[in-house]
XYZ file of N, CA and C in Angstrom:
843
model
N -108.542 -48.139 -39.061
C -108.578 -49.594 -38.947
C -107.684 -50.080 -37.813
N -108.070 -51.230 -37.291
C -107.251 -51.933 -36.315
C -106.831 -53.249 -36.953
N -105.552 -53.328 -37.298
C -104.997 -54.490 -37.970
C -104.205 -55.320 -36.975
N -104.140 -56.622 -37.190
C -103.487 -57.500 -36.229
C -102.961 -58.736 -36.928
N -102.228 -59.520 -36.191
C -101.737 -60.811 -36.679
C -102.064 -61.848 -35.602
N -102.617 -62.968 -36.018
C -103.080 -63.963 -35.065
C -102.579 -65.350 -35.457
N -102.499 -66.234 -34.465
C -102.092 -67.606 -34.717
C -100.849 -67.981 -33.938
N -100.431 -69.240 -34.024
C -99.253 -69.706 -33.287
C -98.000 -68.931 -33.676
N -97.054 -68.887 -32.767
C -95.791 -68.195 -33.010
C -95.131 -68.730 -34.276
N -94.802 -67.811 -35.181
C -94.170 -68.184 -36.434
C -95.135 -68.585 -37.521
N -96.430 -68.662 -37.198
C -97.449 -69.037 -38.192
C -98.590 -68.006 -38.227
N -98.292 -66.771 -37.839
C -99.338 -65.759 -37.742
C -99.925 -65.418 -39.110
N -101.208 -65.087 -39.101
C -101.910 -64.631 -40.290
C -102.385 -63.198 -40.062
N -102.541 -62.435 -41.150
C -103.044 -61.065 -40.985
C -104.543 -61.045 -40.741
N -104.974 -60.088 -39.933
C -106.390 -59.950 -39.636
C -106.771 -58.512 -39.410
N -108.054 -58.314 -39.244
C -108.628 -56.986 -39.026
C -109.664 -57.111 -37.916
N -109.697 -56.158 -37.013
C -110.686 -56.154 -35.940
C -111.897 -55.354 -36.410
N -113.074 -56.003 -36.454
C -114.256 -55.281 -36.931
C -114.910 -54.487 -35.802
N -115.971 -53.781 -36.118
C -116.610 -52.899 -35.150
C -117.257 -53.613 -33.988
N -117.473 -54.921 -34.127
C -118.068 -55.717 -33.044
C -117.028 -56.472 -32.239
N -115.757 -56.215 -32.522
C -114.695 -56.890 -31.786
C -114.328 -58.248 -32.317
N -114.835 -58.616 -33.495
C -114.474 -59.889 -34.119
C -113.203 -59.738 -34.934
N -112.396 -60.788 -34.940
C -111.236 -60.828 -35.824
C -111.695 -61.339 -37.184
N -111.372 -60.590 -38.227
C -111.684 -60.987 -39.601
C -110.388 -61.382 -40.301
N -110.420 -62.511 -40.971
C -109.227 -63.028 -41.637
C -108.909 -62.248 -42.909
N -107.664 -61.810 -43.046
C -107.206 -61.085 -44.237
C -106.239 -61.901 -45.088
N -106.031 -63.167 -44.732
C -104.943 -63.915 -45.360
C -105.174 -64.203 -46.845
N -106.426 -64.115 -47.315
C -106.666 -64.285 -48.747
C -106.534 -62.969 -49.502
N -106.363 -61.864 -48.773
C -106.261 -60.547 -49.413
C -104.841 -60.001 -49.411
N -104.099 -60.276 -48.345
C -102.702 -59.834 -48.259
C -101.877 -60.946 -47.628
N -100.592 -61.066 -48.013
C -99.764 -62.132 -47.446
C -99.442 -61.911 -45.974
N -99.278 -60.649 -45.564
C -98.976 -60.325 -44.171
C -99.032 -58.809 -44.022
N -98.890 -58.347 -42.805
C -98.870 -56.907 -42.546
C -97.421 -56.440 -42.599
N -96.948 -56.213 -43.814
C -95.561 -55.831 -44.025
C -95.438 -55.170 -45.384
N -94.292 -54.533 -45.603
C -93.971 -53.985 -46.908
C -95.019 -53.036 -47.453
N -95.361 -53.228 -48.726
C -96.257 -52.314 -49.425
C -97.655 -52.286 -48.821
N -98.031 -53.336 -48.131
C -99.345 -53.367 -47.473
C -99.487 -52.212 -46.483
N -98.369 -51.740 -45.923
C -98.396 -50.684 -44.914
C -98.388 -49.285 -45.514
N -98.242 -49.179 -46.826
C -98.242 -47.869 -47.476
C -99.643 -47.276 -47.462
N -99.752 -45.993 -47.770
C -101.066 -45.364 -47.839
C -101.966 -46.079 -48.835
N -101.403 -46.463 -49.999
C -102.192 -47.148 -51.017
C -102.618 -48.529 -50.533
N -101.696 -49.234 -49.889
C -102.018 -50.562 -49.380
C -103.090 -50.519 -48.309
N -102.972 -49.562 -47.400
C -103.975 -49.429 -46.337
C -105.314 -48.975 -46.901
N -105.287 -48.146 -47.936
C -106.534 -47.706 -48.567
C -107.276 -48.886 -49.187
N -106.527 -49.828 -49.762
C -107.168 -51.018 -50.337
C -107.834 -51.861 -49.257
N -107.190 -51.968 -48.116
C -107.803 -52.715 -47.014
C -109.040 -51.990 -46.486
N -108.954 -50.677 -46.393
C -110.084 -49.892 -45.881
C -111.291 -49.980 -46.809
N -111.055 -50.239 -48.086
C -112.143 -50.306 -49.059
C -112.840 -51.662 -49.075
N -112.283 -52.652 -48.360
C -112.897 -53.974 -48.350
C -114.251 -53.945 -47.645
N -115.143 -54.800 -48.075
C -116.406 -55.013 -47.367
C -116.108 -55.967 -46.220
N -115.983 -55.404 -45.021
C -115.549 -56.200 -43.871
C -116.490 -57.383 -43.634
N -117.768 -57.186 -43.903
C -118.743 -58.244 -43.662
C -118.534 -59.482 -44.496
N -117.772 -59.372 -45.578
C -117.508 -60.540 -46.431
C -116.266 -61.312 -45.999
N -115.499 -60.756 -45.062
C -114.281 -61.419 -44.599
C -114.636 -62.478 -43.560
N -114.015 -63.650 -43.607
C -114.332 -64.712 -42.642
C -114.029 -64.278 -41.207
N -114.932 -64.635 -40.303
C -114.693 -64.407 -38.878
C -113.795 -65.514 -38.346
N -112.793 -65.141 -37.567
C -111.900 -66.109 -36.931
C -112.567 -66.566 -35.631
N -112.861 -67.830 -35.544
C -113.561 -68.363 -34.375
C -112.604 -68.582 -33.206
N -113.188 -68.604 -32.013
C -112.412 -68.880 -30.819
C -111.617 -67.674 -30.354
N -110.559 -67.950 -29.602
C -109.715 -66.882 -29.050
C -108.258 -67.186 -29.381
N -107.862 -66.941 -30.625
C -106.495 -67.271 -31.023
C -105.466 -66.383 -30.329
N -104.242 -66.888 -30.276
C -103.136 -66.053 -29.816
C -102.994 -64.860 -30.747
N -102.698 -63.689 -30.164
C -102.415 -62.484 -30.935
C -100.901 -62.306 -30.990
N -100.383 -62.167 -32.191
C -98.947 -62.016 -32.357
C -98.532 -60.560 -32.450
N -97.247 -60.321 -32.679
C -96.767 -58.960 -32.934
C -97.551 -58.388 -34.105
N -97.926 -57.115 -34.024
C -98.905 -56.551 -34.946
C -98.333 -56.159 -36.305
N -97.062 -56.382 -36.548
C -96.466 -56.087 -37.851
C -95.395 -57.137 -38.122
N -95.227 -57.479 -39.394
C -94.221 -58.461 -39.794
C -93.116 -57.771 -40.585
N -92.028 -58.481 -40.784
C -90.939 -57.948 -41.590
C -90.272 -56.730 -40.990
N -90.156 -56.706 -39.673
C -89.539 -55.558 -38.994
C -88.037 -55.583 -39.239
N -87.541 -54.556 -39.908
C -86.104 -54.477 -40.168
C -85.340 -53.828 -39.035
N -85.941 -52.793 -38.442
C -85.313 -52.068 -37.337
C -86.329 -51.866 -36.222
N -85.869 -52.023 -34.985
C -86.680 -51.753 -33.796
C -85.904 -50.709 -33.005
N -86.257 -49.444 -33.227
C -85.544 -48.333 -32.620
C -86.290 -47.844 -31.376
N -85.562 -47.210 -30.479
C -86.172 -46.722 -29.245
C -85.525 -45.404 -28.830
N -86.323 -44.607 -28.124
C -85.876 -43.301 -27.656
C -85.898 -43.304 -26.127
N -84.783 -42.941 -25.517
C -84.682 -42.921 -24.069
C -84.913 -41.541 -23.485
N -85.370 -41.504 -22.248
C -85.541 -40.256 -21.493
C -86.351 -39.219 -22.284
N -87.459 -39.649 -22.862
C -88.204 -38.735 -23.720
C -89.453 -38.161 -23.076
N -89.690 -38.460 -21.812
C -90.773 -37.815 -21.081
C -90.146 -36.942 -19.997
N -90.548 -35.689 -19.945
C -89.928 -34.763 -18.996
C -90.088 -35.245 -17.565
N -91.249 -35.822 -17.228
C -91.465 -36.277 -15.855
C -90.699 -37.569 -15.563
N -90.423 -38.377 -16.583
C -89.597 -39.571 -16.384
C -88.134 -39.175 -16.201
N -87.654 -38.203 -16.994
C -86.275 -37.736 -16.828
C -86.070 -37.206 -15.405
N -87.108 -36.532 -14.902
C -87.013 -35.981 -13.546
C -86.884 -37.076 -12.510
N -87.658 -38.181 -12.664
C -87.607 -39.247 -11.659
C -86.267 -39.981 -11.678
N -85.567 -39.958 -12.824
C -84.262 -40.605 -12.898
C -83.151 -39.708 -12.381
N -83.463 -38.428 -12.178
C -82.455 -37.477 -11.736
C -81.552 -37.003 -12.847
N -81.936 -37.276 -14.105
C -81.112 -36.882 -15.242
C -81.675 -35.631 -15.903
N -80.786 -34.856 -16.506
C -81.207 -33.663 -17.235
C -81.954 -34.068 -18.504
N -82.891 -33.237 -18.945
C -83.587 -33.500 -20.199
C -82.587 -33.451 -21.349
N -82.615 -34.440 -22.223
C -81.648 -34.450 -23.333
C -81.894 -33.312 -24.318
N -80.835 -32.876 -24.956
C -80.925 -31.806 -25.953
C -81.339 -32.330 -27.319
N -81.134 -33.612 -27.545
C -81.599 -34.264 -28.757
C -81.964 -35.694 -28.376
N -82.740 -36.388 -29.202
C -83.202 -37.722 -28.822
C -82.066 -38.677 -28.469
N -82.265 -39.417 -27.371
C -81.345 -40.474 -26.953
C -81.790 -41.748 -27.665
N -80.940 -42.267 -28.520
C -81.322 -43.363 -29.406
C -80.636 -44.662 -29.006
N -81.407 -45.748 -28.983
C -80.832 -47.074 -28.828
C -81.669 -48.053 -29.638
N -81.188 -49.272 -29.769
C -81.906 -50.281 -30.533
C -82.357 -51.417 -29.622
N -83.426 -52.063 -30.044
C -83.847 -53.343 -29.495
C -83.773 -54.330 -30.659
N -83.060 -55.420 -30.497
C -82.962 -56.375 -31.597
C -84.340 -56.942 -31.918
N -84.595 -57.179 -33.198
C -85.921 -57.642 -33.602
C -86.250 -59.024 -33.038
N -85.240 -59.774 -32.600
C -85.493 -61.090 -32.009
C -86.212 -60.993 -30.666
N -86.335 -59.783 -30.112
C -87.056 -59.631 -28.844
C -88.553 -59.424 -29.052
N -88.980 -59.245 -30.296
C -90.391 -58.988 -30.570
C -91.254 -60.158 -30.135
N -92.409 -59.849 -29.566
C -93.336 -60.895 -29.154
C -94.753 -60.356 -29.188
N -95.703 -61.242 -28.995
C -97.097 -60.846 -28.979
C -97.449 -60.087 -27.709
N -98.554 -59.350 -27.727
C -98.907 -58.486 -26.608
C -99.263 -59.221 -25.326
N -99.654 -60.483 -25.448
C -100.052 -61.242 -24.268
C -99.178 -62.466 -24.034
N -98.068 -62.549 -24.751
C -97.125 -63.649 -24.533
C -96.410 -63.462 -23.199
N -95.915 -64.564 -22.641
C -95.124 -64.469 -21.416
C -93.878 -63.628 -21.654
N -93.481 -62.871 -20.648
C -92.174 -62.214 -20.629
C -91.233 -63.130 -19.857
N -90.168 -63.557 -20.524
C -89.248 -64.543 -19.954
C -88.006 -63.834 -19.426
N -87.767 -63.958 -18.123
C -86.572 -63.349 -17.533
C -85.359 -64.198 -17.876
N -84.333 -63.594 -18.466
C -83.162 -64.385 -18.855
C -82.355 -64.828 -17.639
N -81.516 -65.790 -17.838
C -80.632 -66.249 -16.764
C -79.796 -65.082 -16.258
N -79.679 -64.952 -14.973
C -78.892 -63.883 -14.370
C -79.635 -62.585 -14.184
N -80.886 -62.535 -14.575
C -81.658 -61.304 -14.440
C -81.982 -61.032 -12.977
N -81.707 -59.788 -12.548
C -82.019 -59.389 -11.172
C -82.773 -58.057 -11.112
N -82.814 -57.327 -12.239
C -83.441 -56.003 -12.231
C -84.273 -55.774 -13.499
N -85.192 -56.686 -13.758
C -86.062 -56.540 -14.923
C -87.136 -55.502 -14.631
N -87.385 -54.625 -15.586
C -88.238 -53.459 -15.383
C -89.261 -53.359 -16.512
N -90.255 -52.522 -16.288
C -91.359 -52.328 -17.226
C -91.316 -50.916 -17.799
N -91.823 -50.728 -19.013
C -91.913 -49.402 -19.621
C -93.020 -49.397 -20.669
N -94.170 -48.822 -20.356
C -95.213 -48.673 -21.363
C -94.827 -47.528 -22.309
N -95.021 -47.752 -23.612
C -94.614 -46.743 -24.586
C -95.568 -46.719 -25.789
N -95.612 -45.558 -26.431
C -96.285 -45.419 -27.710
C -95.348 -45.912 -28.801
N -95.818 -46.867 -29.605
C -95.041 -47.369 -30.715
C -95.488 -46.749 -32.025
N -94.536 -46.501 -32.906
C -94.781 -45.925 -34.229
C -94.325 -46.938 -35.269
N -95.184 -47.216 -36.244
C -94.863 -48.181 -37.293
C -94.762 -47.444 -38.626
N -93.606 -47.549 -39.248
C -93.367 -46.848 -40.516
C -94.126 -47.551 -41.646
N -94.729 -46.733 -42.538
C -95.497 -47.277 -43.647
C -94.856 -47.067 -45.002
N -94.105 -45.965 -45.157
C -93.420 -45.705 -46.426
C -92.005 -45.213 -46.141
N -91.109 -45.513 -47.067
C -89.691 -45.176 -46.931
C -89.517 -43.705 -46.545
N -88.655 -43.472 -45.562
C -88.424 -42.106 -45.082
C -86.928 -41.838 -45.006
N -86.479 -40.832 -45.734
C -85.082 -40.401 -45.686
C -85.048 -38.887 -45.818
N -84.383 -38.231 -44.879
C -84.288 -36.769 -44.850
C -85.673 -36.110 -44.917
N -86.615 -36.616 -44.146
C -87.951 -36.017 -44.175
C -88.023 -34.886 -43.143
N -88.820 -33.898 -43.437
C -89.024 -32.787 -42.507
C -90.062 -33.182 -41.457
N -90.065 -32.441 -40.353
C -91.088 -32.683 -39.334
C -92.482 -32.461 -39.900
N -92.615 -31.508 -40.800
C -93.932 -31.197 -41.363
C -94.510 -32.377 -42.143
N -93.633 -33.220 -42.719
C -94.099 -34.336 -43.529
C -93.826 -35.698 -42.881
N -93.279 -35.704 -41.671
C -92.861 -36.962 -41.056
C -94.021 -37.928 -40.842
N -95.153 -37.435 -40.379
C -96.273 -38.327 -40.096
C -96.857 -38.943 -41.360
N -96.596 -38.345 -42.511
C -97.062 -38.931 -43.766
C -96.421 -40.297 -44.017
N -95.302 -40.566 -43.350
C -94.576 -41.824 -43.540
C -94.945 -42.875 -42.490
N -95.896 -42.555 -41.629
C -96.305 -43.454 -40.547
C -97.540 -44.234 -40.967
N -97.476 -45.576 -40.855
C -98.655 -46.405 -41.136
C -99.637 -46.342 -39.980
N -99.109 -46.396 -38.751
C -99.990 -46.387 -37.589
C -99.211 -46.482 -36.299
N -99.956 -46.767 -35.237
C -99.413 -46.739 -33.888
C -99.801 -48.017 -33.141
N -99.045 -48.314 -32.090
C -99.335 -49.504 -31.287
C -98.816 -49.310 -29.874
N -99.213 -50.217 -28.991
C -98.680 -50.270 -27.631
C -97.373 -51.061 -27.654
N -96.380 -50.575 -26.908
C -95.111 -51.293 -26.741
C -94.795 -51.383 -25.254
N -94.337 -52.538 -24.807
C -93.736 -52.662 -23.484
C -92.238 -52.816 -23.699
N -91.493 -51.754 -23.412
C -90.035 -51.767 -23.571
C -89.426 -52.405 -22.324
N -89.587 -53.731 -22.209
C -89.054 -54.440 -21.044
C -87.533 -54.297 -21.029
N -86.979 -54.066 -19.837
C -85.563 -53.722 -19.715
C -84.946 -54.423 -18.512
N -83.775 -54.997 -18.684
C -83.028 -55.558 -17.567
C -81.967 -54.526 -17.185
N -82.217 -53.818 -16.083
C -81.388 -52.656 -15.747
C -79.950 -53.027 -15.412
N -79.724 -54.157 -14.769
C -78.340 -54.543 -14.474
C -77.577 -54.783 -15.769
N -78.206 -55.476 -16.718
C -77.561 -55.701 -18.012
C -77.367 -54.382 -18.752
N -78.349 -53.499 -18.616
C -78.343 -52.243 -19.372
C -77.310 -51.251 -18.864
N -77.214 -51.119 -17.514
C -76.519 -49.971 -16.940
C -75.315 -50.314 -16.062
N -75.192 -51.561 -15.614
C -74.194 -51.857 -14.589
C -73.000 -52.641 -15.111
N -72.846 -52.691 -16.410
C -71.660 -53.331 -16.982
C -71.266 -52.547 -18.222
N -70.214 -52.938 -18.852
C -69.731 -52.188 -20.002
C -70.603 -52.456 -21.227
N -70.456 -51.610 -22.217
C -71.161 -51.832 -23.464
C -72.414 -50.988 -23.593
N -73.267 -51.358 -24.529
C -74.424 -50.567 -24.900
C -75.685 -51.018 -24.161
N -76.684 -50.130 -24.150
C -77.975 -50.444 -23.548
C -78.620 -51.677 -24.166
N -78.247 -51.955 -25.422
C -78.921 -53.016 -26.169
C -78.922 -54.343 -25.412
N -77.927 -54.595 -24.576
C -77.860 -55.859 -23.828
C -79.053 -56.030 -22.898
N -79.471 -54.952 -22.279
C -80.588 -55.029 -21.348
C -81.936 -54.773 -21.978
N -81.942 -54.468 -23.262
C -83.181 -54.113 -23.947
C -83.646 -55.175 -24.940
N -82.799 -56.137 -25.267
C -83.069 -57.018 -26.401
C -83.221 -58.485 -26.035
N -83.351 -58.788 -24.758
C -83.533 -60.188 -24.383
C -84.801 -60.729 -25.039
N -84.816 -62.019 -25.317
C -85.984 -62.636 -25.930
C -87.245 -62.272 -25.137
N -88.303 -61.924 -25.837
C -89.634 -61.547 -25.303
C -89.676 -60.152 -24.710
N -88.596 -59.367 -24.809
C -88.564 -58.036 -24.192
C -89.149 -56.949 -25.100
N -89.871 -57.355 -26.167
C -90.470 -56.357 -27.057
C -91.898 -56.684 -27.462
N -92.824 -56.831 -26.499
C -94.221 -57.052 -26.880
C -94.784 -55.829 -27.610
N -95.381 -56.043 -28.790
C -96.024 -54.952 -29.522
C -97.428 -55.374 -29.944
N -98.348 -54.431 -29.925
C -99.744 -54.704 -30.272
C -100.635 -54.467 -29.058
N -101.879 -54.912 -29.100
C -102.411 -55.957 -29.969
C -102.691 -55.533 -31.416
N -102.960 -54.236 -31.601
C -103.350 -53.794 -32.933
C -102.320 -52.814 -33.505
N -102.249 -52.770 -34.814
C -101.684 -51.629 -35.519
C -102.883 -50.739 -35.832
N -102.978 -49.608 -35.158
C -104.092 -48.682 -35.374
C -103.637 -47.635 -36.384
N -104.291 -47.592 -37.532
C -103.847 -46.706 -38.609
C -103.935 -45.245 -38.181
N -103.046 -44.441 -38.754
C -102.860 -43.080 -38.243
C -104.106 -42.206 -38.382
N -105.018 -42.563 -39.307
C -106.235 -41.762 -39.458
C -107.137 -41.850 -38.238
N -106.945 -42.884 -37.399
C -107.762 -43.037 -36.199
C -107.191 -42.285 -34.997
N -105.964 -41.795 -35.129
C -105.313 -41.079 -34.019
C -105.131 -39.635 -34.446
N -106.027 -38.761 -33.996
C -106.003 -37.370 -34.464
C -104.779 -36.619 -33.982
N -104.273 -36.973 -32.795
C -103.102 -36.281 -32.251
C -102.283 -37.253 -31.416
N -101.164 -37.740 -31.936
C -100.349 -38.676 -31.156
C -99.703 -38.047 -29.930
N -99.804 -36.716 -29.819
C -99.242 -36.032 -28.635
C -100.309 -35.727 -27.595
N -101.382 -36.516 -27.584
C -102.456 -36.313 -26.590
C -103.035 -37.653 -26.166
N -102.170 -38.639 -25.913
C -102.614 -39.987 -25.580
C -102.204 -40.363 -24.160
N -103.139 -40.879 -23.386
C -102.835 -41.384 -22.057
C -102.150 -42.744 -22.156
N -101.190 -42.991 -21.250
C -100.510 -44.275 -21.138
C -100.622 -44.742 -19.696
N -100.661 -46.046 -19.472
C -100.729 -46.574 -18.112
C -100.167 -47.988 -18.069
N -99.716 -48.389 -16.897
C -99.220 -49.750 -16.698
C -99.451 -50.156 -15.247
N -99.959 -51.368 -15.054
C -100.160 -51.960 -13.732
C -99.248 -53.166 -13.571
N -98.776 -53.388 -12.355
C -98.077 -54.615 -11.998
C -98.853 -55.263 -10.857
N -99.313 -56.478 -11.084
C -100.112 -57.205 -10.089
C -101.299 -56.384 -9.597
N -101.921 -55.677 -10.531
C -103.129 -54.929 -10.213
C -102.899 -53.567 -9.602
N -101.652 -53.169 -9.397
C -101.342 -51.856 -8.818
C -100.815 -50.930 -9.904
N -101.398 -49.732 -9.972
C -100.976 -48.774 -10.997
C -99.555 -48.293 -10.697
N -98.654 -48.503 -11.643
C -97.263 -48.087 -11.500
C -96.946 -46.898 -12.412
N -97.468 -46.922 -13.622
C -97.184 -45.837 -14.552
C -98.468 -45.187 -15.027
N -98.412 -43.886 -15.122
C -99.488 -43.128 -15.770
C -98.846 -41.886 -16.372
N -99.289 -41.510 -17.541
C -98.720 -40.341 -18.183
C -99.490 -40.016 -19.443
N -99.010 -39.032 -20.162
C -99.638 -38.601 -21.403
C -98.540 -38.181 -22.361
N -98.721 -38.494 -23.631
C -97.691 -38.174 -24.621
C -97.494 -36.673 -24.793
N -98.353 -35.861 -24.180
C -98.161 -34.411 -24.216
C -96.868 -34.006 -23.519
N -96.373 -34.850 -22.598
C -95.139 -34.508 -21.880
C -93.889 -35.077 -22.554
N -94.039 -35.632 -23.756
C -92.854 -36.062 -24.503
C -91.989 -34.854 -24.842
N -90.703 -34.986 -24.656
C -89.769 -33.903 -24.965
C -89.670 -33.724 -26.482
N -89.590 -34.850 -27.190
C -89.525 -34.829 -28.651
C -90.762 -35.537 -29.198
N -91.489 -34.867 -30.063
C -92.734 -35.401 -30.606
C -92.471 -36.554 -31.564
N -93.531 -37.269 -31.909
C -93.414 -38.336 -32.901
C -92.849 -37.780 -34.211
N -93.380 -36.663 -34.665
C -92.901 -36.063 -35.914
C -91.420 -35.713 -35.822
N -91.004 -35.170 -34.684
C -89.590 -34.830 -34.487
C -88.735 -36.091 -34.560
N -89.173 -37.148 -33.890
C -88.386 -38.382 -33.833
C -88.227 -39.004 -35.213
N -89.335 -39.116 -35.960
C -89.259 -39.723 -37.295
C -88.342 -38.902 -38.192
N -88.481 -37.593 -38.157
C -87.622 -36.735 -38.959
C -86.165 -36.882 -38.536
N -85.915 -36.851 -37.241
C -84.557 -36.948 -36.704
C -83.886 -38.241 -37.153
N -84.566 -39.380 -36.970
C -83.976 -40.659 -37.333
C -83.695 -40.742 -38.825
N -84.587 -40.155 -39.628
C -84.439 -40.255 -41.079
C -83.230 -39.494 -41.600
N -82.631 -38.668 -40.772
C -81.422 -37.956 -41.168
C -80.169 -38.806 -40.993
N -80.292 -39.911 -40.266
C -79.128 -40.767 -40.016
C -79.182 -42.075 -40.793
N -80.388 -42.582 -41.017
C -80.556 -43.821 -41.777
C -81.971 -43.850 -42.324
N -82.140 -44.595 -43.404
C -83.449 -44.690 -44.038
C -84.370 -45.569 -43.201
N -85.582 -45.088 -43.003
C -86.615 -45.876 -42.355
C -87.437 -46.566 -43.439
N -87.741 -47.845 -43.204
C -88.459 -48.640 -44.196
C -89.790 -49.136 -43.629
N -90.718 -49.500 -44.513
C -92.000 -50.028 -44.036
C -91.808 -51.198 -43.074
N -92.510 -51.129 -41.966
C -92.399 -52.161 -40.945
C -91.437 -51.834 -39.832
N -90.566 -50.844 -40.024
C -89.700 -50.430 -38.918
C -90.553 -49.920 -37.765
N -90.142 -50.254 -36.552
C -90.878 -49.873 -35.346
C -90.020 -48.940 -34.503
N -90.648 -47.902 -33.981
C -89.974 -46.951 -33.083
C -90.785 -46.857 -31.806
N -90.187 -47.131 -30.655
C -90.872 -46.841 -29.392
C -90.311 -45.534 -28.850
N -91.197 -44.703 -28.314
C -90.928 -43.272 -28.195
C -90.684 -42.765 -26.782
N -90.455 -43.661 -25.841
C -90.168 -43.228 -24.485
C -91.292 -43.561 -23.530
N -90.977 -43.524 -22.241
C -91.931 -43.969 -21.217
C -92.190 -42.883 -20.190
N -93.397 -42.832 -19.633
C -93.693 -41.885 -18.557
C -93.114 -42.369 -17.230
N -93.251 -41.585 -16.158
C -92.688 -41.978 -14.866
C -93.394 -43.202 -14.291
N -92.717 -43.821 -13.305
C -93.299 -44.958 -12.612
C -92.593 -46.266 -12.863
N -91.411 -46.229 -13.510
C -90.673 -47.472 -13.725
C -90.100 -47.956 -12.402
N -89.814 -49.262 -12.348
C -89.318 -49.848 -11.099
C -88.008 -49.258 -10.637
N -87.135 -48.903 -11.589
C -85.840 -48.321 -11.254
C -86.002 -46.979 -10.550
N -87.111 -46.272 -10.815
C -87.311 -44.957 -10.230
C -88.027 -44.967 -8.891
N -88.491 -46.145 -8.449
C -89.226 -46.227 -7.190
C -88.250 -46.229 -6.005
N -88.753 -45.835 -4.863
C -87.947 -45.825 -3.637
C -88.698 -46.601 -2.556
N -88.228 -47.811 -2.195
C -87.077 -48.507 -2.793
C -87.412 -49.022 -4.189
N -86.370 -49.317 -4.967
C -86.568 -49.838 -6.310
C -87.300 -51.181 -6.256
N -88.113 -51.421 -7.262
C -88.831 -52.688 -7.382
C -88.653 -53.232 -8.790
N -88.473 -54.530 -8.890
C -88.251 -55.148 -10.190
C -89.124 -56.375 -10.342
N -89.230 -56.850 -11.570
C -90.108 -57.963 -11.886
C -89.534 -59.286 -11.393
N -90.431 -60.175 -11.018
C -90.048 -61.514 -10.584
C -91.035 -62.515 -11.181
N -90.638 -63.781 -11.287
C -91.558 -64.775 -11.830
C -92.880 -64.784 -11.066
N -93.968 -64.882 -11.797
C -95.297 -64.863 -11.199
C -95.971 -63.515 -11.277
N -95.206 -62.444 -11.523
C -95.811 -61.119 -11.661
C -96.635 -61.050 -12.948
N -97.589 -60.130 -12.954
C -98.386 -59.891 -14.159
C -98.396 -58.407 -14.463
N -98.099 -58.071 -15.704
C -98.170 -56.683 -16.172
C -99.406 -56.521 -17.053
N -100.071 -55.385 -16.883
C -101.168 -54.999 -17.758
C -100.944 -53.548 -18.131
N -101.060 -53.221 -19.415
C -100.698 -51.880 -19.861
C -101.482 -51.510 -21.101
N -101.545 -50.204 -21.362
C -102.266 -49.760 -22.542
C -101.962 -48.317 -22.884
N -102.357 -47.951 -24.089
C -102.271 -46.585 -24.580
C -103.641 -46.227 -25.145
N -104.101 -45.043 -24.842
C -105.426 -44.590 -25.250
C -105.675 -44.832 -26.740
N -106.733 -45.564 -27.045
C -107.116 -45.828 -28.422
C -106.365 -46.945 -29.106
N -105.375 -47.535 -28.421
C -104.513 -48.529 -29.069
C -104.640 -49.919 -28.465
N -105.496 -50.089 -27.481
C -105.694 -51.403 -26.889
C -104.813 -51.653 -25.675
N -104.859 -52.904 -25.196
C -104.160 -53.290 -23.975
C -103.311 -54.534 -24.202
N -102.292 -54.655 -23.358
C -101.472 -55.852 -23.296
C -101.563 -56.445 -21.894
N -101.300 -57.741 -21.805
C -101.207 -58.407 -20.500
C -100.144 -59.487 -20.606
N -99.122 -59.424 -19.732
C -98.048 -60.412 -19.765
C -97.803 -61.003 -18.397
N -97.575 -62.325 -18.376
C -97.138 -63.025 -17.187
C -95.622 -63.123 -17.225
N -94.962 -62.951 -16.100
C -93.517 -63.007 -16.019
C -93.100 -64.408 -15.577
N -92.197 -65.015 -16.338
C -91.711 -66.357 -16.013
C -90.191 -66.364 -16.077
N -89.584 -67.355 -15.452
C -88.135 -67.495 -15.504
C -87.745 -68.383 -16.678
N -86.599 -68.080 -17.295
C -86.106 -68.936 -18.368
C -85.692 -70.281 -17.792
N -85.783 -71.287 -18.616
C -85.436 -72.635 -18.162
C -83.952 -72.731 -17.863
């Protein structure tokens, strides 16, 4: 299934994308795409619905973040071997972990707003993982059993905030609108192998990033298991798993986002995002 949330910011309703590309309203069946709805049992109930009986959502509504009730937005750095190479850094021996505050979450096609003082805003297409059932001390062999599905993430980053002052990466990773996720939560049964997905990103129509999750240093199963050894993962938690080469910081000369730019990005089988870059007021 391809699940989504649609409607004005803060008023999103749950929906389902049918085989003809129509949005079907789920708001009379579930309160939102969160909590128990994301469990195997909850998703099975949605899969058993007669899609043809669900109301079609007319027009072209805004698409919101594809999951609600996100408690944690975790991210893994330097997780593609070819991206680590372009940065000139050694491949990490264990996952490099940082957080993105949940206040940065936004819809897949919402504007990306550059904060005041931003001079090095960058793009990062990533595979997102959405937790469906509580995970604590899980093995790699069972880690994917705790995953509800996958989505596209743009891990927008302000490199000057992230790397050129004191403190943690979180400053450059958590600015408002720096976490577009979606358009869909694609349930894990539709993705036969999360380590065989193409990723790509364009800026102003020019291909900047291309890669495949086969070059991830740490697999999705490894990451979920690893994180669960330090803290409990709960339904709705989101993990972005690293980016392939082609980020602006790695270009020679370096290139960064400016107002008026447009990003378009996608992950195989998970849909596409498109964002316009604007300056904060």
